[in-house]
Coordinates of C-alpha atoms in Angstrom, one line a residue:
M1 CA 0.9 -61.5 8.3
N2 CA -2.2 -60.6 6.4
E3 CA -4.1 -60.2 9.7
Q4 CA -1.4 -57.8 11.0
R5 CA -1.5 -55.8 7.8
N6 CA -5.3 -55.5 8.0
K7 CA -5.1 -54.3 11.6
M8 CA -2.6 -51.7 10.5
L9 CA -4.8 -50.5 7.6
K10 CA -7.8 -50.4 9.9
Y11 CA -5.8 -48.3 12.4
A12 CA -4.7 -46.0 9.6
V13 CA -8.3 -45.5 8.4
L14 CA -9.6 -44.8 11.9
K15 CA -6.7 -42.4 12.5
S16 CA -7.5 -40.6 9.3
R17 CA -11.2 -40.3 10.2
D18 CA -10.3 -38.9 13.6
N19 CA -7.9 -36.4 11.9
H20 CA -10.6 -35.4 9.4
A21 CA -13.2 -35.0 12.2
F22 CA -10.8 -32.7 14.1
V23 CA -10.2 -30.6 10.9
H24 CA -14.0 -30.3 10.5
I25 CA -14.2 -28.8 14.0
V26 CA -11.4 -26.3 13.1
I27 CA -13.3 -25.4 9.8
L28 CA -16.5 -24.9 11.9
L29 CA -14.6 -22.5 14.3
L30 CA -13.2 -20.6 11.4
S31 CA -16.6 -20.3 9.7
F32 CA -18.1 -19.1 12.9
D33 CA -15.4 -16.6 13.4
I34 CA -16.0 -15.2 9.9
F35 CA -19.7 -14.7 10.4
F36 CA -19.9 -13.9 14.1
G37 CA -16.4 -12.7 15.0
Y38 CA -17.6 -9.1 15.5
L39 CA -19.4 -10.3 18.6
F40 CA -16.1 -11.6 20.2
S41 CA -13.4 -9.7 21.9
G42 CA -10.4 -9.1 19.7
N43 CA -8.2 -11.4 21.7
L44 CA -10.6 -14.3 21.4
S45 CA -10.7 -14.0 17.6
Y46 CA -6.9 -14.0 17.5
V47 CA -6.8 -17.1 19.7
I48 CA -9.2 -18.9 17.3
L49 CA -7.1 -18.0 14.3
A50 CA -3.8 -18.9 15.8
T51 CA -5.1 -22.2 17.3
S52 CA -6.7 -23.1 13.9
A53 CA -3.5 -22.4 12.0
I54 CA -1.3 -24.5 14.3
S55 CA -3.9 -27.3 14.4
L56 CA -4.1 -27.5 10.6
F57 CA -0.3 -27.5 10.2
I58 CA -0.1 -30.4 12.7
C59 CA -2.8 -32.3 10.8
V60 CA -0.9 -32.0 7.6
L61 CA 2.4 -33.1 9.2
I62 CA 0.6 -36.2 10.6
S63 CA -1.0 -37.1 7.3
N64 CA 2.3 -36.9 5.5
E65 CA 0.7 -36.3 2.2
P66 CA 2.8 -35.4 -0.9
I67 CA 2.9 -31.8 -2.0
S68 CA 2.2 -30.8 -5.7
F69 CA 4.1 -28.3 -7.7
N70 CA 1.1 -25.9 -7.7
E71 CA 0.8 -26.1 -4.0
I72 CA 4.5 -25.3 -3.6
K73 CA 4.2 -22.3 -5.9
I74 CA 1.1 -20.7 -4.2
S75 CA 2.7 -21.4 -0.7
L76 CA 5.9 -19.7 -1.7
L77 CA 3.9 -16.7 -3.0
V78 CA 1.9 -16.4 0.3
I79 CA 5.1 -16.7 2.4
S80 CA 6.7 -14.0 0.2
F81 CA 3.8 -11.7 0.7
I82 CA 4.0 -12.2 4.4
L83 CA 7.7 -11.4 4.4
I84 CA 7.1 -8.3 2.3
G85 CA 4.6 -7.2 4.9
C86 CA 7.1 -7.8 7.7
L87 CA 9.9 -5.9 5.9
S88 CA 7.5 -2.9 5.4
L89 CA 7.4 -2.5 9.2
F90 CA 10.8 -0.7 8.9
N91 CA 9.0 2.1 7.0
S92 CA 6.0 2.4 9.4
K93 CA 5.4 5.6 11.4
F94 CA 2.9 3.6 13.5
L95 CA 4.9 0.6 14.4
E96 CA 2.6 -0.9 17.1
T97 CA -0.4 -0.8 14.8
S98 CA 1.6 -2.2 11.9
I99 CA 2.9 -5.1 13.9
K100 CA -0.5 -6.0 15.2
T101 CA -2.1 -5.9 11.7
T102 CA 0.8 -7.8 10.1
I103 CA 0.6 -10.6 12.7
S104 CA -3.2 -11.1 12.3
R105 CA -3.0 -10.9 8.5
S106 CA -0.1 -13.3 8.4
I107 CA -2.0 -15.9 10.5
I108 CA -5.0 -15.7 8.2
L109 CA -2.9 -16.1 5.1
L110 CA -0.9 -19.0 6.7
I111 CA -4.2 -20.9 7.4
G112 CA -4.6 -21.3 3.6
I113 CA -1.3 -23.4 3.3
P114 CA -2.4 -26.5 5.3
L115 CA -5.9 -26.2 3.7
L116 CA -4.3 -27.0 0.4
K117 CA -3.8 -30.5 1.6
R118 CA -7.2 -31.0 3.2
P119 CA -9.4 -32.7 0.5
D120 CA -12.1 -33.4 2.9
Y121 CA -13.2 -29.9 3.9
S122 CA -14.9 -28.4 0.8
S123 CA -18.4 -29.6 1.4
K124 CA -18.2 -28.9 5.1
V125 CA -17.1 -25.3 4.8
I126 CA -19.8 -24.6 2.1
K127 CA -22.4 -26.1 4.4
Y128 CA -21.3 -24.0 7.4
I129 CA -21.1 -20.8 5.3
F130 CA -24.5 -21.3 3.8
I131 CA -26.1 -21.9 7.2
F132 CA -24.5 -18.8 8.8
S133 CA -25.2 -16.7 5.8
S134 CA -28.9 -17.7 5.9
I135 CA -29.0 -16.8 9.6
H136 CA -28.0 -13.2 8.7
A137 CA -30.4 -13.1 5.8
F138 CA -33.3 -14.3 7.9
S139 CA -32.6 -11.8 10.7
T140 CA -32.5 -9.0 8.1
L141 CA -35.9 -9.9 6.7
F142 CA -37.2 -10.4 10.2
S143 CA -36.1 -6.9 11.2
Y144 CA -37.8 -5.6 8.0
F145 CA -41.2 -7.2 8.4
L146 CA -41.5 -7.3 12.2
P147 CA -39.2 -4.5 13.4
D148 CA -40.8 -4.1 16.9
M149 CA -40.7 -7.9 17.6
F150 CA -37.1 -8.0 16.3
T151 CA -36.0 -5.1 18.4
N152 CA -37.6 -6.4 21.6
N153 CA -36.9 -10.1 21.4
V154 CA -33.7 -10.3 19.3
I155 CA -31.6 -7.2 19.0
S156 CA -32.0 -6.5 22.7
N157 CA -29.9 -9.5 23.5
F158 CA -26.9 -8.3 21.4
P159 CA -24.0 -6.0 22.5
E160 CA -24.7 -2.3 22.7
S161 CA -22.7 -1.5 19.5
V162 CA -25.1 -3.8 17.5
K163 CA -28.2 -2.2 19.1
V164 CA -27.0 1.3 18.3
A165 CA -26.1 0.4 14.8
F166 CA -29.5 -1.3 14.2
I167 CA -31.5 1.8 15.4
S168 CA -29.3 4.2 13.4
F169 CA -29.5 2.2 10.2
S170 CA -33.2 1.3 10.4
A171 CA -34.0 5.0 10.9
R172 CA -32.7 5.5 7.3
N173 CA -34.6 2.4 6.0
V174 CA -31.5 0.3 5.6
Y175 CA -31.0 -2.9 7.5
S176 CA -27.9 -4.2 9.4
G177 CA -29.6 -7.3 10.8
I178 CA -27.8 -8.7 13.8
T179 CA -24.4 -7.1 12.7
N180 CA -23.0 -3.7 13.5
Q181 CA -22.6 -2.6 9.9
I182 CA -24.8 -2.8 6.7
G183 CA -21.7 -3.5 4.7
R184 CA -20.8 -6.5 6.9
N185 CA -24.4 -7.7 6.7
A186 CA -24.5 -7.4 2.9
Y187 CA -21.2 -9.2 2.5
Y188 CA -22.4 -12.1 4.7
I189 CA -25.6 -12.5 2.7
A190 CA -23.7 -12.2 -0.6
V191 CA -21.6 -15.2 0.2
G192 CA -24.7 -17.3 0.6
F193 CA -26.0 -16.0 -2.6
I194 CA -22.8 -17.0 -4.4
I195 CA -23.2 -20.6 -3.1
V196 CA -26.7 -21.0 -4.5
F197 CA -26.1 -19.2 -7.8
S198 CA -23.0 -21.2 -8.5
Y199 CA -24.8 -24.4 -7.8
L200 CA -27.5 -23.5 -10.2
V201 CA -25.1 -22.5 -13.0
S202 CA -23.1 -25.8 -12.5
G203 CA -26.2 -27.7 -13.6
M204 CA -28.1 -28.4 -10.4
K205 CA -31.2 -30.4 -11.1
K206 CA -32.5 -31.7 -7.8
R207 CA -34.6 -29.1 -5.9
K208 CA -33.8 -26.5 -8.5
Y209 CA -37.0 -24.5 -7.9
F210 CA -36.3 -24.6 -4.1
A211 CA -32.8 -23.2 -4.8
I212 CA -34.3 -20.4 -6.9
A213 CA -36.7 -19.5 -4.0
I214 CA -33.7 -19.4 -1.6
L215 CA -31.9 -17.2 -4.1
L216 CA -34.8 -14.7 -4.1
F217 CA -34.8 -14.8 -0.3
L218 CA -31.1 -14.0 -0.2
S219 CA -31.5 -11.3 -2.9
A220 CA -34.2 -9.5 -1.1
S221 CA -32.3 -9.4 2.2
M222 CA -29.1 -8.3 0.5
L223 CA -30.8 -5.5 -1.4
I224 CA -32.4 -3.9 1.7
T225 CA -28.9 -3.4 3.2
S226 CA -28.5 -0.8 0.4
K227 CA -24.9 -1.6 -0.3
R228 CA -24.0 -0.6 -3.9
G229 CA -20.5 -2.1 -3.9
V230 CA -21.8 -5.5 -2.9
L231 CA -24.6 -5.3 -5.5
F232 CA -22.2 -4.3 -8.3
A233 CA -19.8 -7.1 -7.4
I234 CA -22.6 -9.7 -7.3
I235 CA -24.2 -8.7 -10.6
V236 CA -20.9 -8.6 -12.5
S237 CA -19.7 -11.9 -11.0
C238 CA -23.0 -13.5 -12.0
F239 CA -22.6 -12.5 -15.6
L240 CA -18.9 -13.5 -15.6
L241 CA -19.6 -17.0 -14.2
V242 CA -22.4 -17.6 -16.7
T243 CA -20.0 -16.4 -19.5
L244 CA -17.2 -18.8 -18.3
D245 CA -19.7 -21.6 -17.9
A246 CA -20.9 -21.2 -21.5
Q247 CA -17.4 -21.1 -22.8
L248 CA -16.3 -24.2 -20.9
K249 CA -19.4 -26.1 -21.9
R250 CA -19.2 -24.7 -25.5
K251 CA -22.7 -23.2 -25.4
S252 CA -24.0 -19.8 -26.7
I253 CA -22.7 -17.0 -24.5
S254 CA -25.1 -14.3 -25.9
Q255 CA -28.2 -16.5 -25.4
R256 CA -27.3 -17.2 -21.7
M257 CA -26.4 -13.5 -21.1
I258 CA -29.8 -12.4 -22.4
K259 CA -31.7 -15.0 -20.3
L260 CA -29.8 -13.9 -17.2
A261 CA -30.4 -10.2 -17.8
V262 CA -34.1 -10.7 -18.4
A263 CA -34.5 -13.0 -15.4
M264 CA -32.6 -10.5 -13.2
F265 CA -34.7 -7.6 -14.4
L266 CA -38.1 -9.4 -13.9
L267 CA -37.1 -10.7 -10.5
F268 CA -35.9 -7.3 -9.4
M269 CA -39.1 -5.6 -10.5
M270 CA -41.2 -8.2 -8.6
M271 CA -39.2 -7.7 -5.4
V272 CA -39.5 -3.9 -5.7
L273 CA -43.3 -4.2 -5.9
L274 CA -43.4 -6.5 -2.9
M275 CA -40.6 -4.7 -0.9
P276 CA -40.0 -1.1 -2.1
E277 CA -36.8 -0.9 0.0
T278 CA -35.1 -3.4 -2.3
A279 CA -34.7 -0.6 -4.8
S280 CA -32.5 1.4 -2.3
P281 CA -29.1 0.5 -3.9
I282 CA -30.3 1.7 -7.3
V283 CA -31.9 4.8 -5.8
R284 CA -28.5 5.6 -4.2
F285 CA -26.8 5.2 -7.6
V286 CA -29.3 7.6 -9.2
A287 CA -29.1 10.1 -6.3
G288 CA -25.3 10.1 -6.5
A289 CA -25.4 11.0 -10.2
G290 CA -23.9 14.4 -10.8
G291 CA -22.2 14.4 -7.4
D292 CA -19.6 12.3 -5.7
I293 CA -20.8 8.9 -6.6
T294 CA -17.8 7.4 -4.7
S295 CA -19.2 8.7 -1.3
G296 CA -15.8 10.3 -0.5
R297 CA -13.7 7.4 -1.7
A298 CA -12.1 9.4 -4.5
E299 CA -10.4 11.7 -1.9
L300 CA -9.1 8.6 0.0
Y301 CA -7.7 7.2 -3.3
L302 CA -5.8 10.4 -3.9
K303 CA -4.3 10.3 -0.4
A304 CA -3.3 6.7 -1.0
F305 CA -1.7 7.6 -4.2
E306 CA 0.3 10.4 -2.5
M307 CA 1.4 7.9 0.1
F308 CA 2.4 5.5 -2.6
S309 CA 4.4 8.1 -4.5
E310 CA 6.5 8.7 -1.4
K311 CA 7.7 5.1 -1.2
P312 CA 6.6 3.4 -4.4
L313 CA 8.8 0.3 -4.2
T314 CA 8.3 -0.9 -0.6
G315 CA 5.3 1.2 0.6
S316 CA 4.8 3.1 3.9
G317 CA 4.0 0.1 6.0
T318 CA 1.1 -2.2 6.7
A319 CA -2.0 -0.4 8.3
V320 CA -0.3 3.0 8.1
F321 CA -3.1 4.6 6.1
N322 CA -5.7 3.7 8.6
A323 CA -3.6 4.8 11.5
E324 CA -2.9 8.2 9.8
Y325 CA -6.3 9.0 8.5
G326 CA -8.6 7.1 10.8
T327 CA -10.2 5.2 8.0
G328 CA -9.4 2.5 5.5
V329 CA -8.6 3.3 1.8
H330 CA -11.8 1.6 0.7
S331 CA -9.9 -0.1 -2.1
M332 CA -7.6 -3.1 -1.5
Y333 CA -5.5 -2.2 -4.6
F334 CA -4.8 1.4 -3.6
Q335 CA -4.1 0.2 0.0
L336 CA -1.6 -2.4 -1.2
L337 CA 0.2 0.1 -3.3
A338 CA 0.3 2.7 -0.5
E339 CA 1.3 0.4 2.3
N340 CA 3.3 -2.4 0.6
G341 CA 4.4 -0.7 -2.6
I342 CA 4.8 -2.2 -6.0
I343 CA 6.5 -5.3 -4.6
G344 CA 3.7 -6.2 -2.2
F345 CA 1.0 -5.3 -4.7
T346 CA 2.5 -7.4 -7.5
C347 CA 3.0 -10.4 -5.1
F348 CA -0.6 -10.4 -4.0
I349 CA -1.9 -9.9 -7.5
L350 CA 0.1 -13.0 -8.5
I351 CA -1.6 -14.9 -5.6
I352 CA -5.1 -13.9 -6.9
T353 CA -4.2 -14.6 -10.5
M354 CA -2.8 -18.1 -9.7
N355 CA -5.8 -19.0 -7.6
I356 CA -8.4 -18.0 -10.2
K357 CA -6.4 -19.7 -13.0
F358 CA -6.2 -22.9 -11.0
A359 CA -10.0 -22.8 -10.3
L360 CA -10.7 -22.4 -14.0
T361 CA -8.4 -25.3 -14.9
S362 CA -10.0 -27.5 -12.3
A363 CA -13.5 -26.6 -13.5
R364 CA -12.5 -27.4 -17.1
K365 CA -11.2 -30.8 -16.0
A366 CA -14.4 -31.5 -14.1
I367 CA -16.5 -30.7 -17.2
D368 CA -14.3 -32.9 -19.3
I369 CA -15.0 -35.9 -17.1
Y370 CA -18.7 -34.9 -16.8
D371 CA -18.5 -34.6 -13.0
F372 CA -21.1 -31.8 -12.4
D373 CA -21.4 -32.7 -8.8
L374 CA -17.8 -31.7 -8.3
L375 CA -18.3 -28.7 -10.5
K376 CA -20.6 -27.0 -8.1
Y377 CA -17.7 -26.8 -5.5
L378 CA -15.3 -25.4 -8.1
Y379 CA -17.9 -22.9 -9.4
F380 CA -18.5 -21.6 -5.9
S381 CA -14.8 -21.0 -5.4
L382 CA -14.4 -19.4 -8.9
M383 CA -17.4 -17.1 -8.4
F384 CA -16.4 -16.1 -4.9
Q385 CA -12.9 -15.2 -6.2
I386 CA -14.4 -13.1 -9.0
F387 CA -16.6 -11.4 -6.4
F388 CA -13.7 -10.8 -4.1
I389 CA -11.7 -9.1 -6.9
L390 CA -14.6 -6.8 -7.7
Y391 CA -15.6 -6.2 -4.1
A392 CA -12.0 -5.2 -3.2
L393 CA -12.2 -2.3 -5.7
T394 CA -14.3 -0.2 -3.3
E395 CA -14.0 -2.0 0.1
N396 CA -11.4 -2.7 2.8
A397 CA -10.9 -6.4 1.9
M398 CA -7.5 -6.6 3.4
N399 CA -8.4 -4.7 6.6
D400 CA -11.5 -6.7 7.2
G401 CA -10.2 -10.0 8.6
F402 CA -13.5 -11.8 8.0
V403 CA -13.3 -11.0 4.2
L404 CA -9.7 -12.1 3.9
L405 CA -10.3 -15.3 5.8
T406 CA -13.3 -16.2 3.6
Y407 CA -11.1 -15.6 0.5
V408 CA -8.3 -17.8 1.9
V409 CA -10.6 -20.7 2.8
V410 CA -12.6 -20.6 -0.4
A411 CA -9.7 -20.0 -2.8
T412 CA -8.0 -23.2 -1.5
I413 CA -11.0 -25.5 -2.5
P414 CA -9.7 -26.3 -6.0
Y415 CA -6.3 -27.2 -4.7
S416 CA -7.8 -29.6 -2.2
I417 CA -9.5 -31.7 -4.9
Y418 CA -7.7 -34.1 -7.3
I419 CA -9.3 -34.5 -10.7
P420 CA -8.1 -37.2 -13.1
L421 CA -7.2 -36.3 -16.6
K422 CA -9.6 -36.9 -19.5
Q423 CA -7.3 -39.4 -21.2
N424 CA -8.4 -42.1 -18.8
T425 CA -11.8 -43.0 -20.1
N426 CA -12.6 -44.8 -16.8
S427 CA -11.7 -41.8 -14.7
Q428 CA -13.7 -41.1 -11.7
R429 CA -13.7 -38.2 -9.3
I430 CA -11.2 -38.7 -6.4
I431 CA -11.8 -37.0 -3.1
I432 CA -10.0 -38.4 0.0
N433 CA -12.5 -38.7 2.8

């Protein structure tokens, strides 16, 4: 009897490992799609997303794991937002565009639901994201220091749209790397920066100075993209994470803020001396003073508000603004109001609020049981969510599938990890592998 039970347990463990290995492949595909999806045809990207969503749901059904109350709440909110988007189709003047965008956005959001039950993916997804982010950072600095070699040996192998973009941007002394947009490039590098910075704040001791060197490498490559919105979101999220860390660990907030401000200033001055182009985002802020510092975004916001005022409750339909004006709103919040109305806007804000609140709660529990190894994962999720909220103020975070998919994957990290309560003095971190 015992022998039969041991065989059953062994089979269950092997089956679980196979299941986890399959999930890791799916996570790798999603991460690759985030960072290199612009090189694919649109149909291939849709196939990757749809296949990943179906595969993850199947894995969850096979695992038959219990669902927590928090997971039920966030899942219901996500499904509600998807249904609101579907109902807004009845208002759309550009039905074909709205249907296409609604389907792709819904698939991305649905991917997050099975990830809530995958406690084995956090370290993997962070590893993949960091590697892919570093590739973009390296290519950006490569194009800066060795432009001719980069053009002849690297960029010449990429699609025509990437070649044209690189030539156009480099002529203005800004760098798109191996992407087709400086904004996309800056975003990719920023995600890697968030990983390293959040690890340092969490209390990383091993290879600390190596991590700081990597942070400088990522900072320099991000700055020469000249994207002000990304820089603003990164700086503010850095200060907010340090503030939250000080509060959670009951340490002096003002002291940490001063240290961070001084360190940032000194490092920035050092980078400007070595690479003058790293000052380009600040130069753009100064150059815009007295004029339209929003680079035309203010006019788009007014148009979005006009669209919102026509149908304030339900909105004018998903993707209608882009179809009508040929450009995104460049603000996720104005876009949600214009296209999905107060109902859709409120639902998505509730999703964001619940995710960040749960990340904070999980971080507090990790600190209570002195698990600073786990804390680095939670701080990464927390900092990225803060960054996303700020980034979405001036960018098309809902239209850009790679941004929304990153948010969905990273925001689910705290849900996928179980942390014991402090009352149990013998508590240990529990992650199912």
